[in-house]
Amino acid sequence: MPTAHHVGVTVADLDRAVEFYQDVFDFPVLAEFSVSGEAFSTGVDVPNATGQFAHLDADGVRLELVEYDPEGETAHAERVNQPGAKHVGFEVENLDDFYRALPEQVTTLSAPQTTESGTRICFVQDPEGNLVEVLET
């Protein structure tokens, strides 16, 4: 049976994305590296691709941020109900404290809400516009 290795998010500015996930979630960087060459280009189906990677530790989940050259078209969704939308989710101990401590420049979709299941959620956007669910169970 396969095992999970990472969750990947493509970004336009790797340094800015790493800074966001370090500042907002306190995720340490595990590794930074670049990959190029024919096998990589063929594997990702992007001619002449080079990828700049950062792997961050999201409490045991490897978050892979990658900046591609050449850069493709923006593919993020603004709402979670759009087909093809994706998000990453991170749990915090106290959602209200987390929300109050967010830097002013972080875009949020709403203040924390309690769902019918009893889970408290809020969504933020990283600097690339990627959706990040923050929850308290």
Short mmCIF file of C-alpha atoms in Angstrom, two decimals:
data_model
loop_
_atom_site.label_atom_id
_atom_site.label_comp_id
_atom_site.label_asym_id
_atom_site.label_seq_id
_atom_site.Cartn_x
_atom_site.Cartn_y
_atom_site.Cartn_z
CA MET A 1 0.00 0.00 0.00
CA PRO A 2 1.37 3.47 -0.85
CA THR A 3 2.27 5.89 1.91
CA ALA A 4 1.90 9.66 1.82
CA HIS A 5 5.12 11.55 1.11
CA HIS A 6 4.11 15.21 0.74
CA VAL A 7 1.45 17.74 -0.17
CA GLY A 8 2.60 20.00 -3.00
CA VAL A 9 1.72 23.60 -3.73
CA THR A 10 3.02 25.41 -6.83
CA VAL A 11 3.93 29.04 -6.20
CA ALA A 12 5.18 31.96 -8.29
CA ASP A 13 7.59 33.28 -5.64
CA LEU A 14 9.20 30.57 -3.53
CA ASP A 15 10.91 32.91 -1.07
CA ARG A 16 7.67 34.77 -0.35
CA ALA A 17 5.75 31.50 0.11
CA VAL A 18 8.37 30.03 2.45
CA GLU A 19 8.34 33.21 4.51
CA PHE A 20 4.52 33.06 4.79
CA TYR A 21 4.41 29.44 5.99
CA GLN A 22 7.26 30.06 8.42
CA ASP A 23 5.80 33.31 9.81
CA VAL A 24 2.14 32.28 9.98
CA PHE A 25 2.45 28.58 10.87
CA ASP A 26 6.00 28.35 12.25
CA PHE A 27 6.88 25.49 9.87
CA PRO A 28 10.63 24.84 9.71
CA VAL A 29 12.35 24.25 6.37
CA LEU A 30 13.51 20.65 5.99
CA ALA A 31 15.23 21.02 2.62
CA GLU A 32 15.72 23.43 -0.29
CA PHE A 33 16.87 22.22 -3.70
CA SER A 34 16.40 22.58 -7.44
CA VAL A 35 15.66 19.95 -10.06
CA SER A 36 16.04 20.20 -13.84
CA GLY A 37 17.02 18.04 -16.78
CA GLU A 38 15.24 15.88 -19.32
CA ALA A 39 13.88 13.31 -16.86
CA PHE A 40 12.33 16.05 -14.71
CA SER A 41 10.87 17.88 -17.72
CA THR A 42 9.40 14.65 -19.05
CA GLY A 43 8.15 13.61 -15.61
CA VAL A 44 6.22 16.85 -15.03
CA ASP A 45 5.34 17.23 -18.74
CA VAL A 46 6.73 20.77 -18.91
CA PRO A 47 9.35 21.32 -21.65
CA ASN A 48 12.69 22.59 -20.30
CA ALA A 49 11.34 22.71 -16.75
CA THR A 50 13.35 23.66 -13.73
CA GLY A 51 11.85 23.50 -10.26
CA GLN A 52 13.03 25.32 -7.16
CA PHE A 53 11.76 23.39 -4.13
CA ALA A 54 11.35 23.95 -0.42
CA HIS A 55 10.12 21.21 1.89
CA LEU A 56 8.64 22.37 5.19
CA ASP A 57 7.66 20.30 8.22
CA ALA A 58 3.95 20.79 8.95
CA ASP A 59 4.05 18.69 12.14
CA GLY A 60 4.88 15.46 10.36
CA VAL A 61 3.31 16.34 7.00
CA ARG A 62 5.84 17.43 4.41
CA LEU A 63 4.63 20.58 2.66
CA GLU A 64 6.36 20.92 -0.71
CA LEU A 65 6.46 24.40 -2.22
CA VAL A 66 7.74 24.56 -5.78
CA GLU A 67 8.45 27.44 -8.15
CA TYR A 68 8.67 26.44 -11.82
CA ASP A 69 10.61 27.95 -14.68
CA PRO A 70 8.91 28.33 -17.08
CA GLU A 71 5.99 29.56 -15.03
CA GLY A 72 2.56 28.34 -16.10
CA GLU A 73 -0.76 30.11 -15.95
CA THR A 74 -2.39 30.77 -12.58
CA ALA A 75 -4.67 27.87 -11.69
CA HIS A 76 -5.88 28.62 -8.17
CA ALA A 77 -9.56 28.90 -7.34
CA GLU A 78 -10.99 31.75 -5.34
CA ARG A 79 -13.69 29.62 -3.72
CA VAL A 80 -13.51 26.09 -2.35
CA ASN A 81 -16.65 25.01 -4.25
CA GLN A 82 -15.12 25.63 -7.71
CA PRO A 83 -14.34 22.37 -9.55
CA GLY A 84 -10.60 21.82 -9.39
CA ALA A 85 -10.25 23.88 -6.23
CA LYS A 86 -7.73 22.60 -3.74
CA HIS A 87 -6.58 23.57 -0.30
CA VAL A 88 -4.31 22.41 2.47
CA GLY A 89 -5.59 22.15 6.02
CA PHE A 90 -3.72 22.68 9.26
CA GLU A 91 -5.04 22.15 12.76
CA VAL A 92 -4.30 24.57 15.58
CA GLU A 93 -4.94 24.24 19.29
CA ASN A 94 -6.89 27.50 19.61
CA LEU A 95 -8.35 28.95 16.43
CA ASP A 96 -9.36 32.26 18.00
CA ASP A 97 -5.82 32.87 19.28
CA PHE A 98 -4.40 31.91 15.89
CA TYR A 99 -6.81 34.24 14.09
CA ARG A 100 -6.03 37.19 16.40
CA ALA A 101 -2.28 36.67 15.85
CA LEU A 102 -2.47 36.67 12.04
CA PRO A 103 -0.35 39.36 10.40
CA GLU A 104 -2.47 42.22 9.05
CA GLN A 105 -1.53 41.48 5.42
CA VAL A 106 -2.93 37.90 5.52
CA THR A 107 -6.20 37.63 3.59
CA THR A 108 -8.95 35.70 5.37
CA LEU A 109 -12.24 34.47 3.90
CA SER A 110 -14.06 34.86 7.23
CA ALA A 111 -13.58 35.01 10.96
CA PRO A 112 -13.57 31.61 12.74
CA GLN A 113 -16.86 29.74 12.39
CA THR A 114 -18.24 26.67 14.17
CA THR A 115 -19.68 24.11 11.75
CA GLU A 116 -22.55 21.70 12.41
CA SER A 117 -19.99 18.98 13.17
CA GLY A 118 -18.53 21.12 15.96
CA THR A 119 -15.29 21.80 14.08
CA ARG A 120 -14.15 25.42 14.12
CA ILE A 121 -12.74 26.63 10.79
CA CYS A 122 -11.44 29.64 8.98
CA PHE A 123 -9.77 29.93 5.60
CA VAL A 124 -6.83 32.15 4.77
CA GLN A 125 -4.97 32.71 1.52
CA ASP A 126 -1.23 32.43 1.18
CA PRO A 127 0.54 35.18 -0.82
CA GLU A 128 -0.10 33.20 -4.01
CA GLY A 129 -3.86 33.06 -3.39
CA ASN A 130 -3.80 29.37 -2.43
CA LEU A 131 -6.50 28.43 0.07
CA VAL A 132 -5.41 27.26 3.51
CA GLU A 133 -7.98 25.87 5.94
CA VAL A 134 -7.15 26.36 9.59
CA LEU A 135 -9.22 24.28 11.95
CA GLU A 136 -9.73 23.40 15.59
CA THR A 137 -11.46 20.11 16.38
#
